[in-house]
Amino acid sequence: MADDYSHTVGRDRLVEVYTQGMLADRTPEIPPSFEELEAAAEEALDDEAYAYVAGGAGEERTVGANRRAFDRWRLVPRMLRDVAERDLSVDLCGNEYPAPIALAPIGVQSILHDDAELASARAAAELGVPFVQSSAASETLEDVAEELGDAPGWFQLYWSAEREVTASFVERAEEAGYEAIVVTLDTPVLGWRERDVDLGYLPFLDGEGVANYFSDPAFRDLLADPPEENPDAAIMQFIDVFGDPSLTWDDLEWLREQTDLPLLVKGILHPDDAERAVECGVDGLVVSNHGGRQVDNAVSALSALPRIVERVGDDATVLFDSGIRRGADAVIALALGADSVLFGRPYAYGLAIDGENGVREVTENFLADLDLTLALTGHDSVADVDRDALVPAAEWRPDRGADAEW
Ligand code: FNR
């Protein structure tokens, strides 16, 4: 499958669904629309798990802003440009990947499906799409690496208040064969998530999402008894060491020294932070507001993207997430300078609905939509997509071109 991207993944997907529909009278079980997908996941999940995935910080103004930001732009389809074969491949931090998408780090997947991250990793591997394994996963990074086999995986690091645990996670990720470390900077503490507060729900207190910690030698050294004997004490220790709000940019230099793998920072929204991160030697960054889960009424990730690309785009790989739902969203982010996007909640909903199959279907739909949108906007490769693909919505004045102010 992964090798097919250079041809016509979108057309192949359409042929598959239409022939199934017309010849076998079978329609897809996983809805193609994000809104219906979310509704189906709500149906499949208990109230707590659904609230945990769908919810955001405070009034959830950032969650809404992340979506509305895409409405400020319009794609301008171009004609007669020979788009018979599309090359979706991208180079990210020196590695080549078949398409400009990766599955975002999403922790605690056991609340969505019993197979948790193992299912998501299998689906990602089948499609050749990088899987980003969360520190807060329900399955260990080693078990997930085994599912991935030769397929690409990156490790998302939550920087623990215990430096030995942080160093140990990085070392384990290297040994397990992950291709990059993505350190998330926007979660020194958890945000105020009203839905979860209302339900009094935090999955970690149930012992979910702590597999990497409970299996970690440095973490286990902190405990009087092993987690198998005293899980409650181990959970409280996890809560104590999960984040480190005292970190500064100097600490990032320490992390840079811990690994030769490409290092990316996730959660960057200000160009000054982007520049500072590049000065610390990171290879890339993820422009993201954590899907609106941390700060209510924060800047939408898409609004933050162009200025960050302008500042550091030549010096670092720039990834984007927060609000990507459909192919057109990805093409807009690419046009604004992202090198690739992370796909988040949609695949989590696929997992909730139908495990590995659900993740694969949702991700394949997204890839197909992305490929077709590229073709229909006149691009035969991702590398070809730039600001000329876009105009500002509503205020577009052809005489002012794509750079018109809005
Ligand atoms: C996340 N996200 C996240 N990020 C991270 O760095 N480590 C993590 O463990 C998690 N866990 C997590 C759980 C759930 C349920 C969600 C929805 C999100 C954030 C994630 O990587 C990504 O930034 C957002 O999902 C992007 O927003 P959208 O596009 O999913 O709305």
Short mmCIF file of N, CA, C and O in Angstrom, two decimals, residues 231-322:
data_model
loop_
_atom_site.label_atom_id
_atom_site.label_comp_id
_atom_site.label_asym_id
_atom_site.label_seq_id
_atom_site.Cartn_x
_atom_site.Cartn_y
_atom_site.Cartn_z
N PRO A 231 -0.18 -0.97 42.95
CA PRO A 231 -0.49 -0.09 41.82
C PRO A 231 -0.92 1.32 42.25
O PRO A 231 -0.56 2.29 41.60
N ASP A 232 -1.63 1.45 43.35
CA ASP A 232 -2.11 2.77 43.76
C ASP A 232 -0.94 3.71 44.06
O ASP A 232 -0.94 4.88 43.65
N ALA A 233 0.05 3.19 44.77
CA ALA A 233 1.22 4.03 45.08
C ALA A 233 1.96 4.38 43.79
O ALA A 233 2.45 5.51 43.62
N ALA A 234 2.02 3.43 42.85
CA ALA A 234 2.71 3.70 41.58
C ALA A 234 1.96 4.77 40.78
O ALA A 234 2.58 5.64 40.15
N ILE A 235 0.65 4.72 40.81
CA ILE A 235 -0.14 5.73 40.10
C ILE A 235 0.10 7.12 40.71
O ILE A 235 0.30 8.11 40.00
N MET A 236 0.13 7.19 42.04
CA MET A 236 0.38 8.49 42.67
C MET A 236 1.78 9.00 42.32
O MET A 236 1.97 10.19 42.10
N GLN A 237 2.73 8.09 42.24
CA GLN A 237 4.09 8.49 41.84
C GLN A 237 4.09 9.02 40.41
O GLN A 237 4.74 10.02 40.09
N PHE A 238 3.33 8.36 39.55
CA PHE A 238 3.21 8.81 38.16
C PHE A 238 2.66 10.24 38.13
O PHE A 238 3.19 11.11 37.43
N ILE A 239 1.59 10.48 38.90
CA ILE A 239 0.99 11.83 38.92
C ILE A 239 2.04 12.85 39.37
O ILE A 239 2.14 13.95 38.83
N ASP A 240 2.85 12.46 40.35
CA ASP A 240 3.88 13.37 40.88
C ASP A 240 4.95 13.72 39.84
O ASP A 240 5.45 14.84 39.83
N VAL A 241 5.34 12.76 39.03
CA VAL A 241 6.50 13.00 38.15
C VAL A 241 6.11 13.25 36.70
O VAL A 241 6.98 13.48 35.86
N PHE A 242 4.80 13.23 36.38
CA PHE A 242 4.37 13.31 34.98
C PHE A 242 4.97 14.50 34.23
O PHE A 242 5.54 14.37 33.16
N GLY A 243 4.82 15.70 34.78
CA GLY A 243 5.29 16.90 34.08
C GLY A 243 6.26 17.69 34.93
O GLY A 243 6.42 17.42 36.12
N ASP A 244 6.92 18.67 34.27
CA ASP A 244 7.87 19.49 34.99
C ASP A 244 7.66 20.96 34.62
O ASP A 244 8.23 21.46 33.65
N PRO A 245 6.84 21.67 35.42
CA PRO A 245 6.56 23.06 35.08
C PRO A 245 7.75 23.99 35.28
O PRO A 245 7.66 25.17 34.93
N SER A 246 8.83 23.49 35.82
CA SER A 246 9.97 24.39 36.07
C SER A 246 10.95 24.45 34.89
O SER A 246 11.95 25.16 34.95
N LEU A 247 10.65 23.75 33.82
CA LEU A 247 11.60 23.69 32.69
C LEU A 247 11.80 25.05 32.03
O LEU A 247 10.88 25.87 31.97
N THR A 248 13.01 25.26 31.50
CA THR A 248 13.30 26.47 30.70
C THR A 248 14.02 26.04 29.42
O THR A 248 14.34 24.86 29.24
N TRP A 249 14.30 27.01 28.57
CA TRP A 249 14.96 26.69 27.29
C TRP A 249 16.33 26.05 27.51
O TRP A 249 16.77 25.24 26.68
N ASP A 250 17.00 26.37 28.60
CA ASP A 250 18.31 25.74 28.86
C ASP A 250 18.17 24.23 28.97
O ASP A 250 19.07 23.48 28.59
N ASP A 251 17.02 23.79 29.53
CA ASP A 251 16.81 22.35 29.67
C ASP A 251 16.71 21.67 28.30
O ASP A 251 17.09 20.52 28.15
N LEU A 252 16.18 22.41 27.34
CA LEU A 252 16.05 21.81 26.00
C LEU A 252 17.44 21.48 25.43
O LEU A 252 17.62 20.50 24.72
N GLU A 253 18.40 22.31 25.77
CA GLU A 253 19.77 22.02 25.31
C GLU A 253 20.26 20.71 25.92
O GLU A 253 20.93 19.91 25.26
N TRP A 254 19.88 20.46 27.18
CA TRP A 254 20.24 19.18 27.82
C TRP A 254 19.61 18.01 27.04
O TRP A 254 20.28 17.01 26.73
N LEU A 255 18.33 18.16 26.71
CA LEU A 255 17.65 17.08 25.99
C LEU A 255 18.31 16.85 24.62
O LEU A 255 18.49 15.70 24.19
N ARG A 256 18.67 17.93 23.97
CA ARG A 256 19.32 17.82 22.66
C ARG A 256 20.57 16.95 22.76
O ARG A 256 20.87 16.16 21.85
N GLU A 257 21.26 17.06 23.90
CA GLU A 257 22.50 16.27 24.05
C GLU A 257 22.23 14.79 24.33
O GLU A 257 23.14 13.98 24.24
N GLN A 258 21.00 14.47 24.70
CA GLN A 258 20.70 13.08 25.08
C GLN A 258 20.56 12.15 23.88
O GLN A 258 20.55 10.93 24.03
N THR A 259 20.34 12.70 22.69
CA THR A 259 20.04 11.82 21.57
C THR A 259 20.57 12.36 20.25
O THR A 259 20.62 13.58 20.04
N ASP A 260 20.95 11.43 19.38
CA ASP A 260 21.35 11.81 18.02
C ASP A 260 20.17 11.73 17.06
O ASP A 260 20.27 12.09 15.89
N LEU A 261 19.04 11.20 17.56
CA LEU A 261 17.86 11.13 16.70
C LEU A 261 17.37 12.55 16.40
O LEU A 261 17.59 13.46 17.19
N PRO A 262 16.65 12.70 15.27
CA PRO A 262 16.00 14.00 15.06
C PRO A 262 15.12 14.34 16.26
O PRO A 262 14.41 13.48 16.78
N LEU A 263 15.20 15.60 16.69
CA LEU A 263 14.40 16.05 17.84
C LEU A 263 13.44 17.14 17.37
O LEU A 263 13.85 18.11 16.72
N LEU A 264 12.16 16.93 17.69
CA LEU A 264 11.14 17.92 17.34
C LEU A 264 10.46 18.40 18.62
O LEU A 264 10.31 17.61 19.56
N VAL A 265 10.07 19.67 18.64
CA VAL A 265 9.32 20.18 19.78
C VAL A 265 7.87 20.39 19.35
O VAL A 265 7.60 20.91 18.27
N LYS A 266 6.94 19.97 20.20
CA LYS A 266 5.52 20.04 19.84
C LYS A 266 4.81 21.03 20.76
O LYS A 266 5.02 21.02 21.97
N GLY A 267 3.96 21.86 20.13
CA GLY A 267 3.18 22.81 20.91
C GLY A 267 3.63 24.24 20.71
O GLY A 267 3.33 25.11 21.51
N ILE A 268 4.37 24.50 19.63
CA ILE A 268 4.90 25.84 19.38
C ILE A 268 3.83 26.70 18.67
O ILE A 268 3.23 26.28 17.69
N LEU A 269 3.64 27.93 19.19
CA LEU A 269 2.62 28.82 18.63
C LEU A 269 3.15 30.24 18.40
O LEU A 269 2.47 31.06 17.78
N HIS A 270 4.33 30.53 18.92
CA HIS A 270 4.89 31.89 18.76
C HIS A 270 6.20 31.80 17.97
O HIS A 270 7.03 30.93 18.28
N PRO A 271 6.41 32.69 17.00
CA PRO A 271 7.65 32.62 16.22
C PRO A 271 8.91 32.76 17.06
O PRO A 271 9.93 32.15 16.74
N ASP A 272 8.84 33.53 18.15
CA ASP A 272 10.04 33.65 19.01
C ASP A 272 10.39 32.30 19.64
O ASP A 272 11.57 31.95 19.79
N ASP A 273 9.36 31.55 20.06
CA ASP A 273 9.62 30.22 20.62
C ASP A 273 10.20 29.29 19.54
O ASP A 273 11.09 28.47 19.82
N ALA A 274 9.67 29.42 18.34
CA ALA A 274 10.18 28.59 17.25
C ALA A 274 11.66 28.87 17.02
O ALA A 274 12.48 27.95 16.89
N GLU A 275 12.00 30.15 17.02
CA GLU A 275 13.39 30.53 16.79
C GLU A 275 14.29 30.04 17.92
O GLU A 275 15.39 29.53 17.68
N ARG A 276 13.78 30.18 19.15
CA ARG A 276 14.57 29.73 20.31
C ARG A 276 14.80 28.22 20.24
O ARG A 276 15.89 27.74 20.55
N ALA A 277 13.78 27.48 19.83
CA ALA A 277 13.92 26.03 19.73
C ALA A 277 14.97 25.67 18.69
O ALA A 277 15.80 24.78 18.91
N VAL A 278 14.95 26.37 17.57
CA VAL A 278 15.94 26.08 16.52
C VAL A 278 17.34 26.41 17.03
O VAL A 278 18.30 25.67 16.77
N GLU A 279 17.46 27.49 17.80
CA GLU A 279 18.77 27.83 18.38
C GLU A 279 19.27 26.73 19.31
O GLU A 279 20.47 26.53 19.47
N CYS A 280 18.33 26.03 19.94
CA CYS A 280 18.71 24.92 20.85
C CYS A 280 19.07 23.66 20.06
O CYS A 280 19.39 22.63 20.66
N GLY A 281 18.96 23.72 18.75
CA GLY A 281 19.41 22.58 17.93
C GLY A 281 18.34 21.57 17.57
O GLY A 281 18.67 20.46 17.14
N VAL A 282 17.05 21.93 17.72
CA VAL A 282 16.03 20.96 17.31
C VAL A 282 15.99 20.89 15.79
O VAL A 282 16.39 21.81 15.08
N ASP A 283 15.52 19.75 15.31
CA ASP A 283 15.44 19.54 13.87
C ASP A 283 14.09 19.97 13.31
O ASP A 283 13.96 20.19 12.10
N GLY A 284 13.10 20.01 14.18
CA GLY A 284 11.78 20.35 13.68
C GLY A 284 10.86 20.77 14.81
O GLY A 284 11.20 20.67 15.99
N LEU A 285 9.70 21.26 14.42
CA LEU A 285 8.71 21.62 15.43
C LEU A 285 7.31 21.30 14.92
O LEU A 285 7.09 21.18 13.72
N VAL A 286 6.42 21.14 15.88
CA VAL A 286 5.02 20.91 15.56
C VAL A 286 4.24 22.13 16.02
O VAL A 286 4.16 22.40 17.23
N VAL A 287 3.71 22.87 15.06
CA VAL A 287 2.82 23.98 15.39
C VAL A 287 1.49 23.35 15.80
O VAL A 287 0.84 22.67 15.00
N SER A 288 1.11 23.57 17.06
CA SER A 288 -0.01 22.82 17.62
C SER A 288 -0.48 23.50 18.89
O SER A 288 0.33 24.05 19.63
N ASN A 289 -1.79 23.46 19.15
CA ASN A 289 -2.25 23.83 20.48
C ASN A 289 -2.89 22.63 21.18
O ASN A 289 -3.80 22.79 21.98
N HIS A 290 -2.40 21.46 20.83
CA HIS A 290 -2.82 20.22 21.51
C HIS A 290 -4.32 19.98 21.28
O HIS A 290 -5.02 19.49 22.16
N GLY A 291 -4.79 20.37 20.10
CA GLY A 291 -6.20 20.16 19.80
C GLY A 291 -7.11 20.96 20.73
O GLY A 291 -8.24 20.55 21.00
N GLY A 292 -6.62 22.11 21.21
CA GLY A 292 -7.45 22.96 22.08
C GLY A 292 -7.65 22.41 23.46
O GLY A 292 -8.56 22.82 24.18
N ARG A 293 -6.79 21.50 23.89
CA ARG A 293 -7.00 20.82 25.17
C ARG A 293 -6.28 21.49 26.33
O ARG A 293 -6.43 21.09 27.47
N GLN A 294 -5.43 22.49 26.03
CA GLN A 294 -4.63 23.06 27.10
C GLN A 294 -5.06 24.46 27.51
O GLN A 294 -5.24 24.72 28.70
N VAL A 295 -5.19 25.37 26.55
CA VAL A 295 -5.51 26.77 26.88
C VAL A 295 -6.79 27.17 26.16
O VAL A 295 -6.87 27.09 24.93
N ASP A 296 -7.78 27.59 26.93
CA ASP A 296 -9.02 28.08 26.34
C ASP A 296 -8.79 29.43 25.69
O ASP A 296 -8.08 30.28 26.22
N ASN A 297 -9.39 29.61 24.52
CA ASN A 297 -9.26 30.87 23.77
C ASN A 297 -7.80 31.17 23.38
O ASN A 297 -7.38 32.33 23.34
N ALA A 298 -7.06 30.12 23.11
CA ALA A 298 -5.69 30.29 22.59
C ALA A 298 -5.79 30.60 21.09
O ALA A 298 -6.81 30.36 20.45
N VAL A 299 -4.68 31.08 20.55
CA VAL A 299 -4.59 31.31 19.11
C VAL A 299 -4.79 29.97 18.39
O VAL A 299 -4.31 28.93 18.86
N SER A 300 -5.53 29.99 17.29
CA SER A 300 -5.69 28.74 16.55
C SER A 300 -4.33 28.36 15.95
O SER A 300 -3.53 29.23 15.60
N ALA A 301 -4.11 27.07 15.85
CA ALA A 301 -2.80 26.62 15.36
C ALA A 301 -2.57 27.10 13.94
O ALA A 301 -1.45 27.51 13.58
N LEU A 302 -3.62 27.09 13.11
CA LEU A 302 -3.44 27.49 11.70
C LEU A 302 -3.07 28.97 11.58
O LEU A 302 -2.27 29.34 10.73
N SER A 303 -3.64 29.81 12.46
CA SER A 303 -3.29 31.23 12.40
C SER A 303 -1.83 31.44 12.78
O SER A 303 -1.19 32.38 12.32
N ALA A 304 -1.33 30.57 13.65
CA ALA A 304 0.06 30.72 14.10
C ALA A 304 1.06 30.23 13.05
O ALA A 304 2.22 30.64 13.05
N LEU A 305 0.59 29.37 12.16
CA LEU A 305 1.52 28.67 11.25
C LEU A 305 2.33 29.60 10.32
O LEU A 305 3.57 29.46 10.28
N PRO A 306 1.70 30.52 9.57
CA PRO A 306 2.50 31.26 8.58
C PRO A 306 3.65 32.05 9.17
O PRO A 306 4.75 32.06 8.61
N ARG A 307 3.43 32.69 10.31
CA ARG A 307 4.52 33.50 10.88
C ARG A 307 5.68 32.63 11.36
O ARG A 307 6.84 33.03 11.33
N ILE A 308 5.34 31.42 11.82
CA ILE A 308 6.40 30.51 12.28
C ILE A 308 7.19 29.99 11.08
O ILE A 308 8.42 29.94 11.11
N VAL A 309 6.47 29.66 10.03
CA VAL A 309 7.16 29.20 8.81
C VAL A 309 8.07 30.31 8.27
O VAL A 309 9.22 30.06 7.89
N GLU A 310 7.55 31.52 8.30
CA GLU A 310 8.36 32.64 7.81
C GLU A 310 9.65 32.78 8.61
O GLU A 310 10.72 33.00 8.06
N ARG A 311 9.55 32.56 9.92
CA ARG A 311 10.71 32.75 10.78
C ARG A 311 11.71 31.59 10.69
O ARG A 311 12.92 31.83 10.62
N VAL A 312 11.23 30.36 10.72
CA VAL A 312 12.19 29.23 10.83
C VAL A 312 12.04 28.18 9.73
O VAL A 312 12.73 27.16 9.76
N GLY A 313 11.15 28.43 8.78
CA GLY A 313 10.85 27.41 7.77
C GLY A 313 12.06 26.90 7.00
O GLY A 313 12.08 25.75 6.56
N ASP A 314 13.07 27.76 6.84
CA ASP A 314 14.26 27.32 6.09
C ASP A 314 15.22 26.52 6.96
O ASP A 314 16.12 25.85 6.46
N ASP A 315 15.04 26.60 8.28
CA ASP A 315 16.02 25.99 9.19
C ASP A 315 15.49 24.74 9.88
O ASP A 315 16.25 24.05 10.56
N ALA A 316 14.20 24.48 9.78
CA ALA A 316 13.63 23.36 10.53
C ALA A 316 12.45 22.76 9.78
O ALA A 316 11.80 23.45 8.98
N THR A 317 12.21 21.48 10.04
CA THR A 317 11.00 20.84 9.52
C THR A 317 9.82 21.36 10.34
O THR A 317 9.89 21.41 11.57
N VAL A 318 8.77 21.77 9.65
CA VAL A 318 7.61 22.31 10.36
C VAL A 318 6.40 21.39 10.14
O VAL A 318 5.94 21.22 9.01
N LEU A 319 5.95 20.79 11.23
CA LEU A 319 4.73 19.98 11.17
C LEU A 319 3.58 20.78 11.75
O LEU A 319 3.79 21.76 12.46
N PHE A 320 2.38 20.32 11.47
CA PHE A 320 1.20 21.06 11.93
C PHE A 320 0.15 20.09 12.44
O PHE A 320 -0.08 19.04 11.83
N ASP A 321 -0.52 20.44 13.54
CA ASP A 321 -1.77 19.75 13.89
C ASP A 321 -2.70 20.68 14.63
O ASP A 321 -2.36 21.83 14.89
N SER A 322 -3.86 20.19 14.91
CA SER A 322 -4.96 20.86 15.62
C SER A 322 -6.00 21.35 14.63
O SER A 322 -5.92 22.49 14.13
#
